[in-house]
mmCIF file of C-alpha atoms in Angstrom:
data_model
loop_
_atom_site.group_PDB
_atom_site.id
_atom_site.type_symbol
_atom_site.label_atom_id
_atom_site.label_comp_id
_atom_site.label_asym_id
_atom_site.label_seq_id
_atom_site.Cartn_x
_atom_site.Cartn_y
_atom_site.Cartn_z
ATOM 1 C CA ALA A 1 -8.731 14.712 -3.764
ATOM 2 C CA GLN A 2 -6.864 11.458 -3.508
ATOM 3 C CA SER A 3 -4.429 10.841 -0.704
ATOM 4 C CA VAL A 4 -2.629 8.064 1.098
ATOM 5 C CA THR A 5 -1.763 7.871 4.768
ATOM 6 C CA GLN A 6 0.984 5.624 5.983
ATOM 7 C CA LEU A 7 0.134 4.966 9.580
ATOM 8 C CA ASP A 8 3.658 4.248 10.843
ATOM 9 C CA SER A 9 6.751 6.290 10.099
ATOM 10 C CA HIS A 10 9.011 3.537 11.500
ATOM 11 C CA VAL A 11 8.559 -0.213 11.900
ATOM 12 C CA SER A 12 11.106 -2.512 13.524
ATOM 13 C CA VAL A 13 11.022 -6.300 13.288
ATOM 14 C CA SER A 14 13.362 -9.174 13.941
ATOM 15 C CA GLU A 15 14.646 -11.234 11.057
ATOM 16 C CA GLY A 16 12.304 -14.128 10.340
ATOM 17 C CA THR A 17 9.215 -12.457 11.838
ATOM 18 C CA PRO A 18 6.254 -11.096 9.857
ATOM 19 C CA VAL A 19 6.184 -7.599 8.390
ATOM 20 C CA LEU A 20 3.101 -5.360 8.318
ATOM 21 C CA LEU A 21 3.260 -1.857 6.817
ATOM 22 C CA ARG A 22 -0.048 -0.050 6.969
ATOM 23 C CA CYS A 23 -1.570 2.241 4.359
ATOM 24 C CA ASN A 24 -4.991 3.841 4.130
ATOM 25 C CA TYR A 25 -6.143 5.637 1.018
ATOM 26 C CA SER A 26 -8.749 8.246 0.260
ATOM 27 C CA SER A 27 -10.346 8.231 -3.165
ATOM 28 C CA SER A 28 -13.812 8.795 -4.587
ATOM 29 C CA TYR A 29 -13.276 6.172 -7.273
ATOM 30 C CA SER A 30 -11.538 2.823 -7.615
ATOM 31 C CA PRO A 31 -7.885 3.792 -7.651
ATOM 32 C CA SER A 32 -4.665 2.186 -8.765
ATOM 33 C CA LEU A 33 -2.494 1.597 -5.714
ATOM 34 C CA PHE A 34 1.205 0.835 -5.536
ATOM 35 C CA TRP A 35 3.917 0.011 -3.084
ATOM 36 C CA TYR A 36 7.419 1.211 -3.905
ATOM 37 C CA VAL A 37 10.619 0.437 -1.998
ATOM 38 C CA GLN A 38 13.657 2.687 -1.696
ATOM 39 C CA HIS A 39 16.916 1.240 -0.441
ATOM 40 C CA PRO A 40 19.472 3.691 0.988
ATOM 41 C CA ASN A 41 20.861 6.071 -1.628
ATOM 42 C CA LYS A 42 18.915 4.317 -4.377
ATOM 43 C CA GLY A 43 15.965 5.165 -6.606
ATOM 44 C CA LEU A 44 12.483 3.765 -6.064
ATOM 45 C CA GLN A 45 11.576 0.271 -7.206
ATOM 46 C CA LEU A 46 8.047 -1.020 -7.760
ATOM 47 C CA LEU A 47 7.102 -3.801 -5.335
ATOM 48 C CA LEU A 48 3.544 -4.380 -6.473
ATOM 49 C CA LYS A 49 0.480 -2.749 -7.997
ATOM 50 C CA TYR A 50 -3.286 -3.080 -7.555
ATOM 51 C CA THR A 51 -5.534 -2.330 -10.548
ATOM 52 C CA SER A 52 -8.828 -4.065 -9.544
ATOM 53 C CA ALA A 53 -8.044 -7.415 -11.201
ATOM 54 C CA ALA A 54 -7.581 -9.156 -7.844
ATOM 55 C CA THR A 55 -7.776 -7.849 -4.288
ATOM 56 C CA LEU A 56 -4.705 -9.808 -3.152
ATOM 57 C CA VAL A 57 -1.648 -8.673 -5.046
ATOM 58 C CA LYS A 58 1.647 -10.527 -4.990
ATOM 59 C CA GLY A 59 4.831 -8.607 -5.570
ATOM 60 C CA ILE A 60 8.537 -9.147 -5.681
ATOM 61 C CA ASN A 61 10.703 -10.489 -2.849
ATOM 62 C CA GLY A 62 7.793 -12.267 -1.142
ATOM 63 C CA PHE A 63 5.735 -9.146 -0.442
ATOM 64 C CA GLU A 64 1.999 -8.972 -0.952
ATOM 65 C CA ALA A 65 -0.783 -6.484 -0.291
ATOM 66 C CA GLU A 66 -4.539 -6.786 0.063
ATOM 67 C CA PHE A 67 -6.977 -4.173 -1.199
ATOM 68 C CA LYS A 68 -9.882 -3.768 1.236
ATOM 69 C CA LYS A 69 -12.431 -1.313 -0.070
ATOM 70 C CA SER A 70 -14.577 -1.429 3.073
ATOM 71 C CA GLU A 71 -11.580 -0.390 5.170
ATOM 72 C CA THR A 72 -9.969 1.814 2.467
ATOM 73 C CA SER A 73 -6.720 0.009 3.217
ATOM 74 C CA PHE A 74 -3.860 -1.441 1.205
ATOM 75 C CA HIS A 75 -1.486 -2.908 3.790
ATOM 76 C CA LEU A 76 1.814 -4.478 2.766
ATOM 77 C CA THR A 77 2.831 -7.778 4.337
ATOM 78 C CA LYS A 78 5.582 -10.360 4.218
ATOM 79 C CA PRO A 79 5.553 -13.614 6.223
ATOM 80 C CA SER A 80 9.234 -13.571 7.155
ATOM 81 C CA ALA A 81 11.504 -10.531 7.170
ATOM 82 C CA HIS A 82 15.015 -10.655 5.758
ATOM 83 C CA MET A 83 17.849 -8.291 6.574
ATOM 84 C CA SER A 84 17.805 -7.090 2.960
ATOM 85 C CA ASP A 85 14.226 -5.836 3.436
ATOM 86 C CA ALA A 86 15.468 -2.896 5.490
ATOM 87 C CA ALA A 87 14.464 0.146 3.436
ATOM 88 C CA GLU A 88 11.915 2.936 3.051
ATOM 89 C CA TYR A 89 8.513 1.879 1.730
ATOM 90 C CA PHE A 90 6.062 4.202 0.010
ATOM 91 C CA CYS A 91 2.350 3.648 -0.526
ATOM 92 C CA VAL A 92 1.185 5.449 -3.657
ATOM 93 C CA VAL A 93 -2.172 6.185 -5.306
ATOM 94 C CA SER A 94 -2.812 7.289 -8.869
ATOM 95 C CA ASP A 95 -4.329 10.704 -9.432
ATOM 96 C CA GLN A 96 -8.035 10.568 -10.265
ATOM 97 C CA ASP A 97 -7.820 13.128 -13.070
ATOM 98 C CA ASN A 98 -4.626 11.781 -14.560
ATOM 99 C CA THR A 99 -3.819 8.185 -13.799
ATOM 100 C CA ASP A 100 -0.213 8.645 -14.891
ATOM 101 C CA LYS A 101 0.381 11.044 -12.008
ATOM 102 C CA LEU A 102 1.157 9.496 -8.657
ATOM 103 C CA ILE A 103 0.490 10.739 -5.132
ATOM 104 C CA PHE A 104 2.979 9.488 -2.563
ATOM 105 C CA GLY A 105 2.617 8.747 1.107
ATOM 106 C CA THR A 106 5.261 10.009 3.507
ATOM 107 C CA GLY A 107 6.960 6.629 3.777
ATOM 108 C CA THR A 108 7.601 3.942 6.392
ATOM 109 C CA ARG A 109 11.142 3.078 7.346
ATOM 110 C CA LEU A 110 11.520 -0.642 8.007
ATOM 111 C CA GLN A 111 14.328 -1.793 10.272
ATOM 112 C CA VAL A 112 15.190 -5.478 10.497
ATOM 113 C CA PHE A 113 17.207 -6.698 13.470
ATOM 114 C CA PRO A 114 19.176 -9.946 13.486
ATOM 115 C CA ASN B 1 18.690 -1.518 -21.026
ATOM 116 C CA ALA B 2 20.141 1.081 -18.689
ATOM 117 C CA GLY B 3 16.626 2.204 -17.717
ATOM 118 C CA VAL B 4 16.514 5.727 -16.337
ATOM 119 C CA THR B 5 19.853 7.442 -15.823
ATOM 120 C CA GLN B 6 20.493 10.737 -14.041
ATOM 121 C CA THR B 7 23.529 12.994 -13.863
ATOM 122 C CA PRO B 8 25.135 14.271 -11.743
ATOM 123 C CA LYS B 9 24.741 12.119 -8.633
ATOM 124 C CA PHE B 10 25.736 14.927 -6.288
ATOM 125 C CA ARG B 11 26.064 18.685 -6.632
ATOM 126 C CA ILE B 12 26.632 21.658 -4.370
ATOM 127 C CA LEU B 13 25.486 25.057 -5.619
ATOM 128 C CA LYS B 14 25.800 28.561 -4.267
ATOM 129 C CA ILE B 15 22.707 30.711 -3.928
ATOM 130 C CA GLY B 16 21.853 32.280 -7.275
ATOM 131 C CA GLN B 17 23.768 29.802 -9.411
ATOM 132 C CA SER B 18 22.052 27.813 -12.123
ATOM 133 C CA MET B 19 22.363 24.221 -13.242
ATOM 134 C CA THR B 20 20.697 21.522 -15.291
ATOM 135 C CA LEU B 21 19.902 18.052 -14.005
ATOM 136 C CA GLN B 22 20.040 15.521 -16.799
ATOM 137 C CA CYS B 23 17.681 12.576 -17.230
ATOM 138 C CA THR B 24 17.676 9.983 -20.000
ATOM 139 C CA GLN B 25 15.616 6.843 -20.511
ATOM 140 C CA ASP B 26 16.161 4.106 -23.074
ATOM 141 C CA MET B 27 12.832 2.294 -22.716
ATOM 142 C CA ASN B 28 11.004 4.351 -25.368
ATOM 143 C CA HIS B 29 8.589 5.576 -22.709
ATOM 144 C CA ASN B 30 6.189 8.350 -23.614
ATOM 145 C CA TYR B 31 5.851 9.898 -20.162
ATOM 146 C CA MET B 32 8.617 11.375 -18.042
ATOM 147 C CA TYR B 33 8.538 13.023 -14.622
ATOM 148 C CA TRP B 34 10.641 15.019 -12.209
ATOM 149 C CA TYR B 35 10.153 14.682 -8.460
ATOM 150 C CA ARG B 36 11.837 16.101 -5.405
ATOM 151 C CA GLN B 37 12.136 14.282 -2.112
ATOM 152 C CA ASP B 38 12.681 16.231 1.073
ATOM 153 C CA PRO B 39 13.777 14.528 4.325
ATOM 154 C CA GLY B 40 10.989 12.505 5.924
ATOM 155 C CA MET B 41 8.596 13.259 3.090
ATOM 156 C CA GLY B 42 7.183 11.471 0.105
ATOM 157 C CA LEU B 43 7.943 12.548 -3.426
ATOM 158 C CA LYS B 44 6.468 15.734 -4.827
ATOM 159 C CA LEU B 45 5.919 16.116 -8.581
ATOM 160 C CA ILE B 46 7.710 19.117 -10.108
ATOM 161 C CA TYR B 47 7.028 18.760 -13.830
ATOM 162 C CA TYR B 48 6.001 16.014 -16.194
ATOM 163 C CA SER B 49 5.849 15.389 -19.919
ATOM 164 C CA VAL B 50 3.528 13.171 -21.947
ATOM 165 C CA GLY B 51 5.674 13.267 -25.050
ATOM 166 C CA ALA B 52 8.288 15.210 -26.960
ATOM 167 C CA GLY B 53 7.430 18.896 -27.065
ATOM 168 C CA ILE B 54 4.775 18.648 -24.326
ATOM 169 C CA THR B 55 5.362 19.547 -20.683
ATOM 170 C CA ASP B 56 3.120 20.442 -17.771
ATOM 171 C CA LYS B 57 3.446 21.624 -14.193
ATOM 172 C CA GLY B 58 3.163 19.332 -11.248
ATOM 173 C CA GLU B 59 2.607 20.142 -7.601
ATOM 174 C CA VAL B 60 5.785 22.196 -6.931
ATOM 175 C CA PRO B 61 7.006 23.807 -10.215
ATOM 176 C CA ASN B 62 8.195 27.197 -8.929
ATOM 177 C CA GLY B 63 11.899 27.810 -9.500
ATOM 178 C CA TYR B 64 12.253 25.108 -12.129
ATOM 179 C CA ASN B 65 11.974 24.733 -15.892
ATOM 180 C CA VAL B 66 11.926 21.733 -18.181
ATOM 181 C CA SER B 67 12.058 20.900 -21.856
ATOM 182 C CA ARG B 68 11.413 17.725 -23.836
ATOM 183 C CA SER B 69 12.951 17.927 -27.275
ATOM 184 C CA THR B 70 13.363 14.148 -27.642
ATOM 185 C CA THR B 71 11.580 11.082 -26.299
ATOM 186 C CA GLU B 72 14.706 10.011 -24.400
ATOM 187 C CA ASP B 73 15.738 13.204 -22.583
ATOM 188 C CA PHE B 74 13.993 15.355 -19.986
ATOM 189 C CA PRO B 75 16.368 17.887 -18.389
ATOM 190 C CA LEU B 76 15.391 19.938 -15.330
ATOM 191 C CA ARG B 77 16.728 23.489 -15.085
ATOM 192 C CA LEU B 78 17.263 25.514 -11.916
ATOM 193 C CA GLU B 79 17.812 29.150 -12.884
ATOM 194 C CA LEU B 80 18.474 30.880 -9.540
ATOM 195 C CA ALA B 81 19.255 28.295 -6.914
ATOM 196 C CA ALA B 82 17.816 28.861 -3.447
ATOM 197 C CA PRO B 83 18.385 26.962 -0.172
ATOM 198 C CA SER B 84 14.772 25.746 -0.358
ATOM 199 C CA GLN B 85 15.767 23.729 -3.418
ATOM 200 C CA THR B 86 18.122 21.558 -1.396
ATOM 201 C CA SER B 87 16.664 18.122 -1.965
ATOM 202 C CA VAL B 88 17.048 14.804 -3.722
ATOM 203 C CA TYR B 89 15.708 14.889 -7.255
ATOM 204 C CA PHE B 90 14.325 11.832 -9.003
ATOM 205 C CA CYS B 91 13.498 11.398 -12.648
ATOM 206 C CA ALA B 92 11.011 8.716 -13.703
ATOM 207 C CA SER B 93 9.368 7.435 -16.850
ATOM 208 C CA SER B 94 6.322 5.356 -17.790
ATOM 209 C CA LEU B 95 4.897 3.908 -20.960
ATOM 210 C CA GLY B 96 1.748 6.000 -20.661
ATOM 211 C CA LEU B 97 -0.627 4.121 -22.969
ATOM 212 C CA ALA B 98 -4.314 4.212 -22.038
ATOM 213 C CA GLY B 99 -5.890 0.830 -21.411
ATOM 214 C CA ASP B 100 -2.714 -0.973 -20.412
ATOM 215 C CA GLY B 101 -2.814 -1.919 -16.747
ATOM 216 C CA LEU B 102 0.925 -1.687 -16.424
ATOM 217 C CA ALA B 103 1.198 1.555 -18.373
ATOM 218 C CA ASP B 104 1.265 3.803 -15.361
ATOM 219 C CA THR B 105 4.030 1.921 -13.594
ATOM 220 C CA GLN B 106 6.803 4.449 -13.197
ATOM 221 C CA TYR B 107 10.471 3.531 -13.358
ATOM 222 C CA PHE B 108 12.837 5.701 -11.353
ATOM 223 C CA GLY B 109 16.409 6.827 -11.777
ATOM 224 C CA PRO B 110 18.937 6.698 -8.897
ATOM 225 C CA GLY B 111 18.512 10.362 -7.986
ATOM 226 C CA THR B 112 20.570 13.556 -7.787
ATOM 227 C CA ARG B 113 21.396 14.943 -4.353
ATOM 228 C CA LEU B 114 21.519 18.740 -4.563
ATOM 229 C CA THR B 115 22.656 21.092 -1.817
ATOM 230 C CA VAL B 116 22.294 24.869 -2.136
ATOM 231 C CA LEU B 117 24.415 26.916 0.262
#
């Protein structure tokens, strides 16, 4: 069965420093992988999506993620954090049997300090 | 486009009461979903629908019912509310066409925060 593991429940960075949110996936096939962001009291918004076209995926707000099959990882990065990046981030994998069903990680809360 | 809208935003129920959470999308999406999000957890799929008149169970369907009479609307019904159903509920939709790389991108509503006391 597919699954995703977000390795950190909380990450704290200073404004202007790099962001790294880690995600490992488990899948017996080549999955679709997503990162979603949830700002406080808001719905989820798609940051980026990997569908095998390119291993380095660029998303909105300066975020990007790299698919590494050998490491089964899909880490989210941003070169310079902004205060507005403070939110909950979810790594998500599509279900093998039904690619329109998503399996969510438990989330990583990103704090950004001035 | 309003996208995905949900009502109400907040609700408090007593044990045993019933209610319907409303969800509407104006993007002409085929697929719609209901999730619940418990504190510190990811989203769990309750029910989903691949088109009008077609619904199917997700991971945590017990205690809930859905219907899909139109493409736009996908209400979620709680018949006998229990404290275990205290959660934040999210509705989502996706285009759902095979072969389109963006088809399975899901668009989420703002959520309904439900408390059962």
